[in-house]
Amino acid sequence: MNSIKVVHLSAFPSKICFYGCGNMGSAMLRGWLAAGVSPSTFHVVDPVANGLPAGVTVSRSAQEAKQPFDVLILGIKPQLLSSLAADIAPLLAPGALVISILAGTTTQTLSEAFPTARIVRLMPNLAAAIGKSPLGVFAPNETELAKTDIAVWLAPLGTVTWIDDEAHMDAVTALAGSGPAFIYRVIDALTKGGEAAGLPQAVAAQLAISMTEGAAILAATSPETPEALAARVTSPGGTTAAGLAVLDTDTALERLMTQTLRAARDRGAELAKGKTK
């Protein structure tokens, strides 16, 4: 479950700048380091980032960085882009690749901010730190060769899925980016349900986490669909059937997940329009 893909170093950029390195940027950074990329490859520009791995260069401002980069990962809050674009621009070498992990921020907006840069949108999640993140990538202007390089760079962080329509990126963000929080809430709810059924809290938590891990691995490795796997677990008139009868009543779980993802998707669209709340 925690295996890390070792990156082919000769195909990796010699230097990558993170402009803004919060939770998501740090997860990407740690994923690459775990795959064997040298810490000296990375230069973080962030006024407040702390606890970064040894060997990673840190500048507190763009002026302090004093050099342009061929690859820059943009990890700031989306609403700060317009005010920080002028600060970021000197960090970009001619034709630099800007990889944006900003929710809701379109390639048009990014291209207007950085007109000489190549723009790629990426949506990972925190599992990048262990090489298990889904990686939704939209790169409409890159060649197939460049896309191959990008996929190689990203492979240690998880599984690359190319997105052909930028209109889908808000939904990608909702499912792949925000999705872990929803799963953690499900695990927490299962734990509380186990407690209500009579288990000690620690036992319920351990069982919920172990069960979720095993179910996820099986879903990822089995040729069967999750629906088919659920059917395999369910004996007619058995315990699983009794539980599913609750979840399936009026498609309760499906409706809940649909509403949850729709709310997250729509928030991404609002961010693209500059709405902060």
XYZ file of C-alpha atoms in Angstrom:
277
model
C 0.000 0.000 0.000
C 2.844 2.398 0.785
C 5.233 1.429 -2.014
C 6.979 4.402 -3.616
C 7.855 4.508 -7.312
C 11.482 5.520 -7.777
C 11.763 8.282 -10.352
C 14.089 8.015 -13.359
C 16.375 10.863 -12.350
C 17.721 11.627 -15.809
C 14.193 12.564 -16.906
C 13.545 14.819 -13.924
C 14.027 18.618 -13.993
C 17.300 19.765 -12.461
C 15.477 22.437 -10.458
C 11.855 22.940 -9.405
C 10.545 25.982 -7.589
C 7.537 25.796 -5.299
C 5.949 29.225 -4.986
C 3.879 28.575 -1.901
C 4.410 25.282 -0.133
C 1.508 24.547 2.187
C -0.005 21.156 2.941
C -0.404 20.105 -0.681
C 2.963 21.380 -1.850
C 4.659 19.717 1.109
C 2.962 16.415 0.270
C 4.256 16.579 -3.305
C 7.716 17.505 -2.080
C 7.838 14.578 0.344
C 6.582 12.187 -2.293
C 9.388 13.130 -4.656
C 12.000 12.940 -1.912
C 10.743 9.478 -0.931
C 11.196 8.449 -4.571
C 14.873 9.392 -4.462
C 14.873 12.906 -5.911
C 17.603 14.987 -4.277
C 16.424 17.717 -1.872
C 18.753 20.110 -3.702
C 16.410 19.862 -6.701
C 13.785 21.913 -4.877
C 13.665 25.610 -4.067
C 10.719 26.794 -1.975
C 9.628 30.427 -2.012
C 7.278 30.920 0.912
C 7.321 33.539 3.694
C 5.985 31.192 6.374
C 6.719 27.580 5.359
C 8.416 25.620 8.116
C 9.407 22.062 8.890
C 10.591 21.447 5.337
C 13.022 18.560 4.745
C 16.729 19.183 5.164
C 18.521 20.117 1.975
C 15.583 21.945 0.400
C 16.463 25.579 -0.321
C 13.997 28.049 1.187
C 13.608 31.718 0.295
C 11.192 33.968 2.116
C 10.544 36.113 -0.967
C 10.963 36.014 -4.729
C 13.594 38.709 -4.444
C 15.608 36.523 -2.097
C 15.464 33.597 -4.560
C 17.407 35.676 -7.123
C 17.056 33.250 -10.050
C 14.601 32.189 -12.733
C 13.325 28.604 -12.906
C 12.286 26.404 -15.815
C 9.595 24.662 -13.716
C 7.502 26.407 -11.082
C 4.734 24.802 -9.046
C 2.159 27.361 -8.034
C 0.747 26.512 -4.605
C -0.775 29.728 -3.261
C -4.407 30.454 -2.386
C -6.314 31.008 -5.663
C -7.587 34.418 -4.579
C -4.008 35.670 -4.146
C -2.942 35.102 -7.755
C -3.802 38.545 -9.075
C -1.932 40.326 -6.291
C 1.126 38.042 -6.436
C 1.533 37.531 -10.190
C 3.980 40.414 -10.543
C 6.068 38.958 -7.710
C 6.092 35.506 -9.320
C 6.894 36.577 -12.898
C 10.647 37.250 -12.330
C 11.021 33.666 -11.110
C 10.063 32.316 -14.532
C 12.698 31.609 -17.151
C 11.639 32.214 -20.777
C 9.127 29.520 -21.739
C 8.969 28.205 -18.164
C 6.466 25.520 -17.246
C 4.005 26.685 -14.583
C 2.216 23.786 -12.919
C -0.778 25.189 -11.061
C -2.468 23.325 -8.220
C -4.867 26.238 -7.654
C -8.479 25.129 -7.389
C -10.816 26.827 -9.835
C -8.128 28.873 -11.597
C -8.391 28.451 -15.359
C -5.592 28.226 -17.876
C -6.844 31.484 -19.394
C -6.458 33.267 -16.063
C -3.029 31.744 -15.559
C -1.916 32.624 -19.091
C -3.013 36.222 -18.576
C -0.938 36.337 -15.392
C 2.100 34.664 -17.021
C 1.866 35.285 -20.789
C 5.275 33.824 -21.668
C 4.851 30.620 -19.653
C 3.539 27.192 -20.540
C 0.565 26.400 -18.318
C -0.433 23.041 -16.863
C -3.189 22.480 -14.320
C -2.706 19.680 -11.797
C -5.021 18.422 -9.082
C -3.371 16.039 -6.599
C -4.210 15.246 -2.990
C -2.248 14.656 0.204
C -1.613 10.993 -0.654
C 1.084 12.308 -3.010
C 3.356 12.058 0.036
C 3.106 8.246 -0.148
C 2.853 7.953 -3.933
C -0.875 7.189 -3.909
C -2.534 10.368 -5.139
C -4.817 10.560 -8.145
C -3.332 13.235 -10.398
C -5.763 14.991 -12.699
C -3.719 16.864 -15.323
C -4.926 19.330 -17.953
C -2.246 20.384 -20.424
C -3.962 21.521 -23.623
C -0.934 23.097 -25.295
C 1.744 20.530 -24.512
C 3.144 18.113 -27.092
C 2.830 14.372 -26.597
C 6.557 14.272 -25.834
C 6.180 16.965 -23.184
C 3.180 15.134 -21.710
C 5.289 11.984 -21.487
C 7.947 13.904 -19.563
C 5.357 15.426 -17.240
C 3.840 12.002 -16.573
C 7.287 10.627 -15.703
C 7.917 13.510 -13.287
C 4.557 13.023 -11.604
C 4.546 9.213 -11.494
C 6.191 8.943 -8.043
C 3.265 10.912 -6.608
C 0.494 8.636 -7.833
C -1.572 7.852 -10.928
C -1.760 10.381 -13.756
C -5.148 10.881 -15.429
C -5.180 13.243 -18.395
C -8.199 15.549 -18.542
C -9.248 16.609 -22.037
C -11.880 19.204 -21.134
C -10.979 21.982 -18.708
C -14.646 22.282 -17.756
C -14.162 18.969 -15.927
C -11.383 20.266 -13.682
C -13.737 21.554 -10.987
C -15.281 18.075 -10.756
C -11.779 16.542 -10.705
C -10.929 18.858 -7.821
C -14.077 17.850 -5.960
C -13.511 14.114 -6.384
C -9.733 13.672 -6.425
C -8.631 16.722 -4.454
C -11.345 17.101 -1.818
C -12.356 13.432 -1.827
C -9.951 12.251 0.895
C -11.654 14.514 3.434
C -14.972 12.911 2.574
C -13.496 9.421 2.993
C -11.961 10.399 6.338
C -15.394 11.522 7.465
C -16.807 8.155 6.353
C -14.104 6.356 8.366
C -14.927 8.525 11.360
C -18.636 7.762 10.930
C -17.892 4.028 10.723
C -15.880 4.325 13.927
C -18.745 6.078 15.689
C -21.147 3.496 14.319
C -18.913 0.729 15.685
C -18.941 2.415 19.073
C -22.728 2.672 18.975
C -22.849 -1.045 18.197
C -20.925 -1.731 21.385
C -17.234 -1.692 20.465
C -14.571 0.227 22.424
C -13.554 3.377 20.538
C -9.977 2.216 19.904
C -11.146 -1.138 18.561
C -13.781 0.463 16.345
C -11.217 2.934 14.958
C -8.641 0.230 14.204
C -11.223 -1.975 12.496
C -12.633 0.910 10.449
C -9.205 1.993 9.201
C -7.982 -1.546 8.444
C -11.224 -2.442 6.704
C -11.088 0.716 4.565
C -7.479 0.070 3.591
C -8.194 -3.523 2.556
C -11.347 -2.605 0.657
C -9.516 0.184 -1.214
C -6.631 -2.091 -2.199
C -9.030 -4.761 -3.436
C -11.044 -2.207 -5.409
C -7.820 -0.871 -6.965
C -6.437 -4.281 -7.916
C -9.539 -6.325 -8.775
C -10.868 -6.513 -12.342
C -14.363 -6.330 -10.850
C -16.233 -3.076 -10.306
C -16.937 -1.808 -6.786
C -20.586 -2.661 -7.368
C -19.658 -6.256 -8.213
C -17.341 -6.493 -5.201
C -20.142 -5.280 -2.938
C -22.365 -7.995 -4.362
C -19.691 -10.598 -3.594
C -19.648 -9.550 0.060
C -23.440 -9.700 0.292
C -25.188 -12.968 1.087
C -28.972 -12.918 0.649
C -30.598 -12.279 4.000
C -27.211 -11.828 5.725
C -25.623 -9.088 7.811
C -24.237 -7.134 4.839
C -27.599 -7.180 3.112
C -29.209 -5.760 6.227
C -26.734 -2.881 6.323
C -26.983 -2.172 2.602
C -30.762 -2.022 2.905
C -30.238 1.109 5.008
C -27.663 2.705 2.677
C -29.681 1.879 -0.424
C -33.032 3.159 0.816
C -34.077 5.967 -1.530
C -30.489 5.845 -2.908
C -29.495 7.707 0.276
C -25.730 7.225 -0.006
C -25.600 8.006 -3.732
C -27.623 11.182 -3.230
C -25.420 12.259 -0.337
C -22.212 11.787 -2.336
C -23.714 13.523 -5.380
C -24.693 16.540 -3.298
C -21.303 16.582 -1.578
C -19.307 16.517 -4.813
C -21.606 19.013 -6.493
C -21.075 21.476 -3.636
C -17.291 21.062 -3.868
C -17.364 21.361 -7.672
C -19.470 24.496 -7.591
C -17.138 26.059 -5.041
C -14.299 25.551 -7.506
C -16.273 27.479 -10.106
C -16.854 30.269 -7.582
C -13.141 30.478 -6.857
C -12.497 30.867 -10.575
C -14.748 33.943 -10.470
C -12.839 35.390 -7.526
C -15.467 34.720 -4.864
C -13.648 34.340 -1.554
C -16.677 33.153 0.461
